[in-house]
Short mmCIF file of C-alpha atoms (C1' of nucleotides) in Angstrom, two decimals:
data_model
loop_
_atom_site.label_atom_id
_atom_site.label_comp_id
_atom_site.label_asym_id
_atom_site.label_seq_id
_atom_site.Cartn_x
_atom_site.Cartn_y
_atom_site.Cartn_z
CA UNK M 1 7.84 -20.42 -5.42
CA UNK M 2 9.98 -23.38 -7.20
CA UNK M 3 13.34 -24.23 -5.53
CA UNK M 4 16.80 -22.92 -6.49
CA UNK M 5 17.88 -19.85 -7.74
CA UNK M 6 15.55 -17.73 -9.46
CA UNK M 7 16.91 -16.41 -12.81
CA UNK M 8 18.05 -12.71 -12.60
CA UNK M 9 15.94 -12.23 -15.95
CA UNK M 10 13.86 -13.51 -18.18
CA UNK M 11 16.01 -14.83 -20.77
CA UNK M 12 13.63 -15.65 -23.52
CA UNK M 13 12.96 -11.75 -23.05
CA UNK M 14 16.14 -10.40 -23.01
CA UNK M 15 18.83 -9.68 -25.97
CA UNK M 16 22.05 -11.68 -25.59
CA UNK M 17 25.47 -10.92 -27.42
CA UNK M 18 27.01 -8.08 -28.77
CA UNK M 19 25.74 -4.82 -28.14
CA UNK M 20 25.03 -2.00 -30.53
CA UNK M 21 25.61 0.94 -30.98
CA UNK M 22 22.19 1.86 -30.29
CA UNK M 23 22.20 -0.08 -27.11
CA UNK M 24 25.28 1.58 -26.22
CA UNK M 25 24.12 5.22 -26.48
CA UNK M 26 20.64 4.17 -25.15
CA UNK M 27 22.74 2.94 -21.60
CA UNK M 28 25.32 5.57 -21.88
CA UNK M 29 22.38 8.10 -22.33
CA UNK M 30 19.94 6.54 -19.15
CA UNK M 31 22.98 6.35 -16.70
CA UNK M 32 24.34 9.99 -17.26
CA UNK M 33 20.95 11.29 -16.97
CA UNK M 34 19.75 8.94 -13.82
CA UNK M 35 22.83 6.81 -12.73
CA UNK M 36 22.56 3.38 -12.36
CA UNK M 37 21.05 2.33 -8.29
CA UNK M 38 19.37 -0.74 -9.35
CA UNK M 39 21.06 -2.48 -12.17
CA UNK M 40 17.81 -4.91 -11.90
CA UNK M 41 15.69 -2.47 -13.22
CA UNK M 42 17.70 -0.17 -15.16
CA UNK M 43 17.18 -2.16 -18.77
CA UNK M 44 13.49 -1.65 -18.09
CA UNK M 45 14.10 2.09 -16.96
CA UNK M 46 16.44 2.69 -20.53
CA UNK M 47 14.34 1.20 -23.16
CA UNK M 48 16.84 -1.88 -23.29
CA UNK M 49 15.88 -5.57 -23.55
CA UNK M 50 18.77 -6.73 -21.80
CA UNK M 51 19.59 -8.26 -18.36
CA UNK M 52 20.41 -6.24 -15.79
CA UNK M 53 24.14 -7.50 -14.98
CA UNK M 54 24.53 -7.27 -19.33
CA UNK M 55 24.37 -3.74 -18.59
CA UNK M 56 26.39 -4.01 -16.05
CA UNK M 57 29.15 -5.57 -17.46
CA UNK M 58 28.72 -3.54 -20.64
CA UNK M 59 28.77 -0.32 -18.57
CA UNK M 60 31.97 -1.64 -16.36
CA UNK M 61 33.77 -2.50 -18.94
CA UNK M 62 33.14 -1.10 -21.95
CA UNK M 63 31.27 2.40 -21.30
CA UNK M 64 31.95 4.45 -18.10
CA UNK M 65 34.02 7.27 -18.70
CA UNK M 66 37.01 6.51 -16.92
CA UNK M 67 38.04 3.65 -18.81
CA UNK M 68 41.74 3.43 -20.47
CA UNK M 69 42.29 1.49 -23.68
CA UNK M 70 44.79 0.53 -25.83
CA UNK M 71 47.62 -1.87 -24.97
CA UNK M 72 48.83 -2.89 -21.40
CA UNK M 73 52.42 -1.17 -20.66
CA UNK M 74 55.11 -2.76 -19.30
CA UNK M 75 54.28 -1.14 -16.09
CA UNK M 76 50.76 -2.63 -15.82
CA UNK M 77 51.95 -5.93 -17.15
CA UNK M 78 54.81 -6.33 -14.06
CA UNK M 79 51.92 -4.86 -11.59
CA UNK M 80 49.65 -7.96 -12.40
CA UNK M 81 51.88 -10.36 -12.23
CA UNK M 82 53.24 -9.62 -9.17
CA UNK M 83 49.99 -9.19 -7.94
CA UNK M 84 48.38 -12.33 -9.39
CA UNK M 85 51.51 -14.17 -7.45
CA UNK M 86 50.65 -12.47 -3.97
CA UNK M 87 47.00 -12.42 -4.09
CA UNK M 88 46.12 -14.89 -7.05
CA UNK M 89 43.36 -14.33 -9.47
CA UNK M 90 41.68 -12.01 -7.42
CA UNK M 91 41.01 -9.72 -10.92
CA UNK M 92 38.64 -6.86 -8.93
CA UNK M 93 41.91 -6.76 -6.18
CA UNK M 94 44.01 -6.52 -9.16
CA UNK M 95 42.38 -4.00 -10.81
CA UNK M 96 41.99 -1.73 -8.31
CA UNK M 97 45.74 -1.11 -8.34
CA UNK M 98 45.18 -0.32 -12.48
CA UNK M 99 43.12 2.60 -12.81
CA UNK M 100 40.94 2.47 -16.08
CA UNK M 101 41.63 -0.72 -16.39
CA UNK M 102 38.52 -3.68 -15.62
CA UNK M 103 39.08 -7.12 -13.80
CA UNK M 104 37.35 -8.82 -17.13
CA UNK M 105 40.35 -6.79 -18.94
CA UNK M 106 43.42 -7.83 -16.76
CA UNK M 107 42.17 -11.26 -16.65
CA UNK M 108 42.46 -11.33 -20.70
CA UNK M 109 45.51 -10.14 -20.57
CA UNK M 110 47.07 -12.67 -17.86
CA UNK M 111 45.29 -15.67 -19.63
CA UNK M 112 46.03 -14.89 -22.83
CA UNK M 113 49.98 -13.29 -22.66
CA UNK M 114 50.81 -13.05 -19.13
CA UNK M 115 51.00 -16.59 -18.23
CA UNK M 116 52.61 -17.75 -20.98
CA UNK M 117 55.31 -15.05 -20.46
CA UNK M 118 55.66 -16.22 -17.22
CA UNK M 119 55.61 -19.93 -18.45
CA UNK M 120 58.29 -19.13 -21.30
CA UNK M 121 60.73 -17.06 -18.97
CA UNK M 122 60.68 -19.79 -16.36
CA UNK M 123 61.48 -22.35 -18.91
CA UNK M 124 64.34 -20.32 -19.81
CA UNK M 125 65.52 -19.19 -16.22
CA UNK M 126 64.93 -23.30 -14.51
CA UNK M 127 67.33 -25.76 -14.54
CA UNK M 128 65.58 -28.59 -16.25
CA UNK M 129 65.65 -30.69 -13.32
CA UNK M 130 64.10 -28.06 -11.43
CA UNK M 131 60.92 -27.85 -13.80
CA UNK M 132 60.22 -31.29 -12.90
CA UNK M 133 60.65 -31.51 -9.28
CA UNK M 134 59.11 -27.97 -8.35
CA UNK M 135 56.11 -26.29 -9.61
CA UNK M 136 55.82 -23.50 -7.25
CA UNK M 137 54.57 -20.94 -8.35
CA UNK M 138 55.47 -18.83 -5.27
CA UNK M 139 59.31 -19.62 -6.87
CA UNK M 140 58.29 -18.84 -10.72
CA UNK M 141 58.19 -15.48 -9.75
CA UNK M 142 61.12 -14.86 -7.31
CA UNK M 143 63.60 -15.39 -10.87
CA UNK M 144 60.58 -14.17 -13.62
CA UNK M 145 60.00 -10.93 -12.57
CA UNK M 146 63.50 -9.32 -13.09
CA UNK M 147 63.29 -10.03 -16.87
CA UNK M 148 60.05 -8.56 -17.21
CA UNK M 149 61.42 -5.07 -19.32
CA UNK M 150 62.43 -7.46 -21.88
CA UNK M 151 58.83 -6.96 -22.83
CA UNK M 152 58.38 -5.60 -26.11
CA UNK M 153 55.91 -2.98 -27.13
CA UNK M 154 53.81 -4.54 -29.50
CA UNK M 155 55.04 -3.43 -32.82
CA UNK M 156 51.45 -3.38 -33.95
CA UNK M 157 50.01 -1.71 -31.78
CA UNK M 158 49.32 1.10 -34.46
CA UNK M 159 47.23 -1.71 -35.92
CA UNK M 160 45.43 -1.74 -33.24
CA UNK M 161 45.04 1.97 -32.31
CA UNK M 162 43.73 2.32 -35.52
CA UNK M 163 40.63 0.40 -35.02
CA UNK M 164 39.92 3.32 -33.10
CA UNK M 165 40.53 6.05 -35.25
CA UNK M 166 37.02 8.09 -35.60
CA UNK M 167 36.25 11.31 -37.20
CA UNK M 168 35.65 14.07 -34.77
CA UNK M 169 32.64 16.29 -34.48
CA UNK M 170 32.46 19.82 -33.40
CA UNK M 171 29.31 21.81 -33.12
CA UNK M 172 29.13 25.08 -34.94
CA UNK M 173 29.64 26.89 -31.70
CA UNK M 174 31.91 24.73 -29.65
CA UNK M 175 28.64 23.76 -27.32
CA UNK M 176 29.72 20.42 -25.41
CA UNK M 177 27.77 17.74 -27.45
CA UNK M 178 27.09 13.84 -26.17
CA UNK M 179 28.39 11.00 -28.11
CA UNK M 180 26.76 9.33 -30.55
CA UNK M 181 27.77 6.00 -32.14
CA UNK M 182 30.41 5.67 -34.95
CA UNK M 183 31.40 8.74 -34.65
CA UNK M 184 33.21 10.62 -31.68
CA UNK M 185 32.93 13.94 -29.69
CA UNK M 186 34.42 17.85 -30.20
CA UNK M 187 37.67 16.06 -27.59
CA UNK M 188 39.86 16.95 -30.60
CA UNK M 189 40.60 19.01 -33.28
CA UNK M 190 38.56 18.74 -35.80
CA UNK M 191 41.54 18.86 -37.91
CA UNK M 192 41.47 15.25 -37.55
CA UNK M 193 38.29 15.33 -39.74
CA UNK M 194 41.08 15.92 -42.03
CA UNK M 195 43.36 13.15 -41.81
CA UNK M 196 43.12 10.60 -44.59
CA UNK M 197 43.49 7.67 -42.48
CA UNK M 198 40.84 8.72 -39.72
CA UNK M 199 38.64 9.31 -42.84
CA UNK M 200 38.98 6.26 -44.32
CA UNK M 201 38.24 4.51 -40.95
CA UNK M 202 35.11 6.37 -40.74
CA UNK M 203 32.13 4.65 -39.70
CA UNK M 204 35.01 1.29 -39.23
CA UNK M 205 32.57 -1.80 -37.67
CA UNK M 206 35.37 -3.74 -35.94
CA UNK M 207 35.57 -6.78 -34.53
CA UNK M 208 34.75 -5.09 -31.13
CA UNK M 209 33.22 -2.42 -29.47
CA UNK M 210 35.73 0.60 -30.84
CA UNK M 211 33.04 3.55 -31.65
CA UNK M 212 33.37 4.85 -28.86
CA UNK M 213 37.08 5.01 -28.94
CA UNK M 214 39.32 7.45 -30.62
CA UNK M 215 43.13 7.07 -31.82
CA UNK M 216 44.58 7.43 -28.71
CA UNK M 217 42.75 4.68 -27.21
CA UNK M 218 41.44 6.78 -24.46
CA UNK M 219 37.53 6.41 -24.19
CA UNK M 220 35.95 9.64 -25.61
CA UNK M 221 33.54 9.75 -22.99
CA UNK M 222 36.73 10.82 -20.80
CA UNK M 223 36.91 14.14 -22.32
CA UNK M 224 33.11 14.82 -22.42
CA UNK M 225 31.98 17.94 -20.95
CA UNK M 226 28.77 16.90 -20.76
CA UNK M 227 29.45 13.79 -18.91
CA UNK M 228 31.87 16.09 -16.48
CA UNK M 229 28.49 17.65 -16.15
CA UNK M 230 25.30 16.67 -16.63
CA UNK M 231 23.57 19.56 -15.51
CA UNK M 232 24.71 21.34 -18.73
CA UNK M 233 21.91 19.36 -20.41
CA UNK M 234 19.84 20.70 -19.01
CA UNK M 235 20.88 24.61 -19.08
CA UNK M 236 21.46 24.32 -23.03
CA UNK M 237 17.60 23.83 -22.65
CA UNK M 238 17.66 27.33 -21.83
CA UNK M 239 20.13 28.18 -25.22
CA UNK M 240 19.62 29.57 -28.26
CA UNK M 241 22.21 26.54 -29.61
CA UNK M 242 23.14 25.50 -32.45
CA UNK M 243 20.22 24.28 -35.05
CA UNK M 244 21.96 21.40 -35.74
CA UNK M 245 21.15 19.66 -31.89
CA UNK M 246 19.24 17.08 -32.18
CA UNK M 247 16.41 17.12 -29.61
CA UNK M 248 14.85 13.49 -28.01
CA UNK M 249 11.45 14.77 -25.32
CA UNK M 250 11.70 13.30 -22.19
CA UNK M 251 8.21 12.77 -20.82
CA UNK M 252 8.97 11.65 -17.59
CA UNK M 253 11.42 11.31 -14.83
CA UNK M 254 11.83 7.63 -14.11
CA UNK M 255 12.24 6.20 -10.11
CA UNK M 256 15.38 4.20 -10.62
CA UNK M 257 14.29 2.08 -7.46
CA UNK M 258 11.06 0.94 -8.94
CA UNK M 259 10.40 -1.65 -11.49
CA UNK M 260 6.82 0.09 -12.90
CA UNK M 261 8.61 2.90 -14.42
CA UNK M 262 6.24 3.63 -17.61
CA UNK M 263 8.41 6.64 -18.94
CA UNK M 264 10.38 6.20 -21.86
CA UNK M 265 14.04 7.58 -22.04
CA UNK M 266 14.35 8.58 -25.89
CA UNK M 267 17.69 8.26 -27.75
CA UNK M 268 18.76 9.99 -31.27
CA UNK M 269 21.19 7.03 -31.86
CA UNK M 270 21.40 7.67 -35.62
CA UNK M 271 25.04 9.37 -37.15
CA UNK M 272 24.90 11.63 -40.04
CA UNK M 273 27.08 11.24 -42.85
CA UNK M 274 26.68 14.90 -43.92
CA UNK M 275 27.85 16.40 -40.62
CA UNK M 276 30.79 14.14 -40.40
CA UNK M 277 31.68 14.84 -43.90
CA UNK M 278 31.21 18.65 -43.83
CA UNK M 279 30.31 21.54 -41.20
CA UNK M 280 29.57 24.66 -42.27
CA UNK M 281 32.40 26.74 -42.27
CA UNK M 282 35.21 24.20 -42.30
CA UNK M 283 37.45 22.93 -45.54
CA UNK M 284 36.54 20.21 -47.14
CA UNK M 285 38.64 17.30 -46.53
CA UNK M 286 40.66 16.13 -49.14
CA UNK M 287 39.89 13.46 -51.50
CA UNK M 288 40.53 10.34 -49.29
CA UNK M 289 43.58 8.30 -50.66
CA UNK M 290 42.24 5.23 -52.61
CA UNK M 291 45.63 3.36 -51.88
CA UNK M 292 43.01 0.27 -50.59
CA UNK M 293 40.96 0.43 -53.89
CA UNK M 294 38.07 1.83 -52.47
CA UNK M 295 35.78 3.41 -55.34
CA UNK M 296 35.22 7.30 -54.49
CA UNK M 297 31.79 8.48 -54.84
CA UNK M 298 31.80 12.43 -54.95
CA UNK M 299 28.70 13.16 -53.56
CA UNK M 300 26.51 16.20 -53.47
CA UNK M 301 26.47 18.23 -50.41
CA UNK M 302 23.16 18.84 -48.91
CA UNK M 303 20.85 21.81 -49.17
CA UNK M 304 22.31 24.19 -47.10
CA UNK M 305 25.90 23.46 -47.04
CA UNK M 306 28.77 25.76 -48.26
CA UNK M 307 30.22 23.36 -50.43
CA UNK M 308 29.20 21.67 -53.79
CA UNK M 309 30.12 17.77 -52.87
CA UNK M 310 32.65 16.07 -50.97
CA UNK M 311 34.08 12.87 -51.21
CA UNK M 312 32.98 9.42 -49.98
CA UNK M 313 34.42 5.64 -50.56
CA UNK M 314 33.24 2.49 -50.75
CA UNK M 315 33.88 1.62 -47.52
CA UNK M 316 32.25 4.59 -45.70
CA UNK M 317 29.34 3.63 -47.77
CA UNK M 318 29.14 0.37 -46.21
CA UNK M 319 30.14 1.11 -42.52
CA UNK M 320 26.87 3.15 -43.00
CA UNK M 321 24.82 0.86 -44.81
CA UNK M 322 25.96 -1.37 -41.92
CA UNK M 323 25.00 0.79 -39.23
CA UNK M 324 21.78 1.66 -40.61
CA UNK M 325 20.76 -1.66 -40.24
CA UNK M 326 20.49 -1.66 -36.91
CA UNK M 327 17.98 1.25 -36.89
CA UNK M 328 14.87 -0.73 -37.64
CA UNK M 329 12.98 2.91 -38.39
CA UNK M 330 15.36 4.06 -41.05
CA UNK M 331 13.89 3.13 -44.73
CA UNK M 332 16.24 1.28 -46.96
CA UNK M 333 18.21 3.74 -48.65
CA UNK M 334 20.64 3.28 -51.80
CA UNK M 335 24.13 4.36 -52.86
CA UNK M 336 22.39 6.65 -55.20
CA UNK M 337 20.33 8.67 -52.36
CA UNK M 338 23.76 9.18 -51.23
CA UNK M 339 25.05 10.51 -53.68
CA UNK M 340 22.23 12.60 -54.96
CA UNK M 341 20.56 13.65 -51.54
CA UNK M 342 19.06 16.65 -52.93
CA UNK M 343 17.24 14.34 -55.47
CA UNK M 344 15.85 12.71 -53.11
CA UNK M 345 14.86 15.57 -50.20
CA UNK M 346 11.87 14.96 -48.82
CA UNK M 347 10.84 11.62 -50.12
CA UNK M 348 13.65 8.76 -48.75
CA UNK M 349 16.51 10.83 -47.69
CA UNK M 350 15.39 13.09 -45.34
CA UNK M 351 16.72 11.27 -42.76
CA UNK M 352 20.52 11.69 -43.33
CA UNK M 353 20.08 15.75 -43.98
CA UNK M 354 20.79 17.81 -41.31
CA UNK M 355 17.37 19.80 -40.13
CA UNK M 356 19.72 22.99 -40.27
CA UNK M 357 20.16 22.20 -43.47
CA UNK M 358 16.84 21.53 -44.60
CA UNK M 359 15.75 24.46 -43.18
CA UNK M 360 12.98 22.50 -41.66
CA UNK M 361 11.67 23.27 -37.83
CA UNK M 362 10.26 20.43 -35.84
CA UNK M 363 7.80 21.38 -33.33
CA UNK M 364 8.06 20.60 -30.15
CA UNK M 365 5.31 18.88 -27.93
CA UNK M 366 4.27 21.36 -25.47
CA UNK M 367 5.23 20.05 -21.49
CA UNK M 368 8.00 17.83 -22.84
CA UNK M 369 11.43 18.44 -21.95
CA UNK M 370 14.16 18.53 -25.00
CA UNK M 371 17.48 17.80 -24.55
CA UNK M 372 20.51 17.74 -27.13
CA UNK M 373 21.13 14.08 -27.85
CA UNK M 374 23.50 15.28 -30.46
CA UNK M 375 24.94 17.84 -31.95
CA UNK M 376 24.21 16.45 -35.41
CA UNK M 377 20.76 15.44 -36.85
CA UNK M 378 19.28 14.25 -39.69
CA UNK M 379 15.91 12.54 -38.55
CA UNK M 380 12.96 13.82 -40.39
CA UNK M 381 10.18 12.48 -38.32
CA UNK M 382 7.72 12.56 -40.35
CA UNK M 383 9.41 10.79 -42.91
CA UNK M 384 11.17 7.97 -40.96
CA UNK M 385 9.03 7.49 -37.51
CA UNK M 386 5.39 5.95 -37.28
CA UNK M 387 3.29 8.92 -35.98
CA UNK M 388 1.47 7.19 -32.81
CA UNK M 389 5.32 7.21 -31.57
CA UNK M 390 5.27 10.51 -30.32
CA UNK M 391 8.31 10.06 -27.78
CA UNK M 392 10.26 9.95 -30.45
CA UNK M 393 10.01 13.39 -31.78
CA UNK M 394 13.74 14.58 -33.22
CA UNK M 395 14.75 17.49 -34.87
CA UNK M 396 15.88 20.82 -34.48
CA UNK M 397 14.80 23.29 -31.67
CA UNK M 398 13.91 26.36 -33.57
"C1'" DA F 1 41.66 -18.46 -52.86
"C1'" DA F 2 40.40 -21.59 -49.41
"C1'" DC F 3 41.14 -23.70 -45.34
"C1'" DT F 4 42.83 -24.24 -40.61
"C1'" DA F 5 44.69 -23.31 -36.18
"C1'" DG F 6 45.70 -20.16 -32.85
"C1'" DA F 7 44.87 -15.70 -30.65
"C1'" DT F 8 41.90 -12.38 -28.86
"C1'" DC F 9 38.40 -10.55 -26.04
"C1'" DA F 10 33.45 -9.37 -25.24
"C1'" DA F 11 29.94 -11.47 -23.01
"C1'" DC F 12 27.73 -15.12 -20.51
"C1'" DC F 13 27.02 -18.22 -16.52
"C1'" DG F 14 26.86 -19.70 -11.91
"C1'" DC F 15 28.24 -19.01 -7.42
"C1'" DA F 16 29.65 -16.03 -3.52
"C1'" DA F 17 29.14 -11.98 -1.04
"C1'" DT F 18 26.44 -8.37 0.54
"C1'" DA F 19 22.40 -5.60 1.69
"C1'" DG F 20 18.09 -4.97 3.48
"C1'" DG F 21 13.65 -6.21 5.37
"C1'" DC Y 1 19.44 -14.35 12.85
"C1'" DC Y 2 17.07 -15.72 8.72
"C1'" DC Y 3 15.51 -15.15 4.16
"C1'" DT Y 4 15.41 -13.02 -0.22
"C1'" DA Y 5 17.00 -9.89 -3.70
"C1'" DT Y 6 20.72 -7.91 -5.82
"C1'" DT Y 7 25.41 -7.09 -6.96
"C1'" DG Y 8 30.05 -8.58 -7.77
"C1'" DC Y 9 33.43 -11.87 -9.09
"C1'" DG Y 10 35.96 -15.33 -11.59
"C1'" DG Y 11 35.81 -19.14 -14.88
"C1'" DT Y 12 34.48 -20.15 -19.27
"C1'" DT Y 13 32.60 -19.81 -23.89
"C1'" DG Y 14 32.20 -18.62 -28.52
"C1'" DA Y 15 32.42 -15.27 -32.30
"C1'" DT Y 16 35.67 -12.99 -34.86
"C1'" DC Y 17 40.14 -11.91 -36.46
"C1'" DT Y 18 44.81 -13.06 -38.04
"C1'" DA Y 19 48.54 -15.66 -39.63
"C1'" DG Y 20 50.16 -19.63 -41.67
"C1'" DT Y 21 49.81 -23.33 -45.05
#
DNA sequence: AACTAGATCAACCGCAATAGG
DNA sequence: CCCTATTGCGGTTGATCTAGT
C-alpha cells in the first residue's frame, strides 16, 4: 500500500455535483428501508454512484426528515451569533442548539449575512478611534447584540417560499404514500392542487434542491407517515390499496455492513403529470392564470379519468420535459403526446398514464417482495424498460 | 437585451476525531 | 498502544441566481 491517505472513493467512479431527483428518492428510499450504518458502503447498497460522505452530506442536509427550511428568524439569527462569539465557528456545536437546522446551513448564514451584520452594527455602535485600536471580537458583541431585533424579516421571503410551492398528492383512499420527486406528499390538502400559484410552480426546477419542499418550507418528509413508520410498507403489502401504487420488487435484503451486497434496491423515481393534474373524483383545477404568458395547452385526460381534459402551460411542459431527462429509460416524448395521450396509448406514452387508468395489470414476479414506491404510476414496462432488467418491474398490484 | 458584480448556498475537499481490530 | 477505516467537521469553491448598469 502507497503512502498517505487513501481516497474515501474512487472518484473517476463516482458522480460529483448536484443531485437529482432520482438520486434523491433512490437515498431517501435505501435509508428508510435499511438506515444508513456504513455511509462507506451505502452508495453501493442504493444503486448510487456517489461517494459515501456525498450521501452523507446530501442526507444531513438536504433529506432527513427533520429538517426546517425557509428563512432564519430573528431568534436563530441572535442564537448563532452569540454562540459563534462564545464558542467560535464550531457550526455542529452551533447547530445543535438549532433544531432542523445543519452546521453547513448556519455557517451560510453567518458568512454570508451574519458577519456583515455584525460588521455593519459595530461600525455604527464604535467610536472611530475605537475601530482602529481594538478588534476584539470578544467586545463586538458585548454592544452588537442588543440591536439585533432591528433585524428585518426579509420582505421576500414569499419569493423564496415560493420556490417551494408543490402540488400535493393524495391517494384515492388516503393510504400514506412516499415521496416522489417534483411533486410532494398527501401532508396537505389537496385543495392546494387548486391554487393557481402552486399550479403554476408545478414541476418548478430551481436553482436548488426545493422538490422536496412545500410552501411552508417545512421538509415534506416531516409529515410522512410512512417515514413515521416504515413498517407500514410493508403491511400495505398485505392491502387491497389503491391501483394507482406503484410497485418496485425488492429481491433481496442487503447487509448494510458489507461491501458485496449484490441486491438491487429498485426506485419508481418517475412523477406523473396525469395524477398531479387530476384524481379521480376531485374538481378539476381551474384554468391556471396566464398572467406570465405561459401558452395553455388543454390537454386530454387519460383513459380512465372522469374528466374530458384539463389544463397545462408552457412551463409545466418544460419542468417535465426537464425532469424527464434525467430518466435515461423514458423515450423522448413530444408536446403533442401530451396533449393527445390517448393517441398515443400504447405506443410512446404509456409511460405517463396511470396503470389504473389504463386498465392494464402488471404481473408480479413470483418470490419478490412489492412495495408502494408511490402512490402514482405511469410506467408501462414493457414499453419503457429493457426486458433483461427484471428488477425493475413497476406497475400496479392487481 | 446584454453584460457584470455581488449574493447565495449546495457540494466538495482535506484534516481531525473516533471507533474498532 | 498502534494502526487502519470511517465518520464528522469546517473552510472553501463554483454554479446559479439576482440586481444593477
Amino acid at each position: 500500500m502507497g503512502r498517505g491517505r487513501a481516497p474515501c472513493c474512487d472518484k473517476s467512479r463516482v458522480t460529483k455535483g448536484p443531485w437529482s431527483p432520482k438520486e434523491d428518492l433512490r437515498l431517501i428510499s435505501f435509508i428508510q428501508k435499511y438506515g444508513h450504518e456504513n455511509w462507506r458502503a451505502l452508495p453501493k447498497q442504493a444503486g448510487l454512484l456517489r461517494c459515501g460522505k456525498s450521501c452523507r452530506l446530501r442526507w444531513i442536509n438536504y433529506l432527513r426528515p427533520d429538517l426546517k427550511r425557509g428563512n432564519f428568524t430573528k431568534e436563530e439569527e441572535e442564537t448563532i451569533i452569540r454562540l459563534q462569539q462564545s464558542i467560535g465557528n464550531k457550526w455542529s456545536r452551533i447547530a445543535a442548539h438549532l433544531p432542523g437546522r445543519t452546521d453547513n446551513e448556519i455557517k451560510n448564514v453567518w458568512n454570508t449575512h451574519l458577519k456583515k451584520k455584525l460588521t455593519s452594527r459595530a461600525a455604527v455602535s464604535v467610536p472611530k478611534e475605537d475601530q482602529v485600536t481594538k478588534e476584539s471580537p470578544s467586545s463586538a458583541i458585548k454592544f452588537s447584540f442588543s440591536s439585533s431585533a432591528q433585524v428585518e424579516s426579509n420582505p421576500n421571503n414569499n419569493q423564496k417560499n415560493e420556490k417551494y410551492s408543490q402540488i400535493n398528492l393524495l391517494p384515492l383512499d388516503g393510504s400514506p404514500t412516499i415521496l416522489a420527486p417534483n411533486i410532494s406528499t398527501l401532508a396537505n390538502p389537496v385543495t392546494e392542487l387548486h391554487d393557481s400559484e402552486s399550479f403554476n410552480n408545478f414541476g418548478n426546477t430551481s436553482q436548488h434542491n426545493d422538490h422536496l419542499f412545500n410552501s411552508s418550507g417545512i421538509n415534506q418528509l416531516e409529515q410522512f407517515t410512512l417515514w413515521e413508520d416504515p413498517n407500514i410498507l410493508e403491511s400495505l403489502l398485505n392491502t387491497e390499496e389503491d391501483p394507482n401504487w406503484v410497485l418496485a420488487p425488492q429481491n433481496t435484503q442487503p447487509d448494510s455492513t458489507k461491501d458485496n451486497f449484490s441486491g438491487e434496491l429498485s426506485v419508481v423515481s418517475e412523477f406523473d403529470l396525469w395524477s398531479t393534474l387530476k384524481i379521480d373524483g376531485i374538481p378539476a383545477p381551474a384554468k391556471p392564470d396566464d398572467k406570465e404568458g405561459n401558452k395553455i395547452h388543454t390537454v386530454e385526460a387519460p383513459m380512465g379519468m372522469n374528466t374530458a381534459h384539463e389544463y397545462i402551460t408552457d412551463k409545466d411542459i418544460d419542468s417535465m420535459f426537464r425532469y424527464l431527462e434525467t430518466e435515461p429509460r423514458l423515450p423522448e416524448i413530444s408536446v403533442e403526446m401530451i396533449e393527445k395521450p390517448k393517441q398515443y396509448q400504447g405506443v410512446n406514452l404509456s409511460h405517463i398514464i396511470p396503470a389504473a387508468a389504463t386498465g392494464s395489470a402488471v404481473n408480479e414476479t413470483p418470490g419478490v417482495d412489492y412495495f408502494p414506491v408511490a402512490s402514482i404510476s405511469h410506467l408501462s414496462l414493457s414499453k419503457v424498460l429493457p426486458e433483461d432488467q427484471p428488477t425493475h418491474l413497476f406497475g400496479s398490484k392487481n
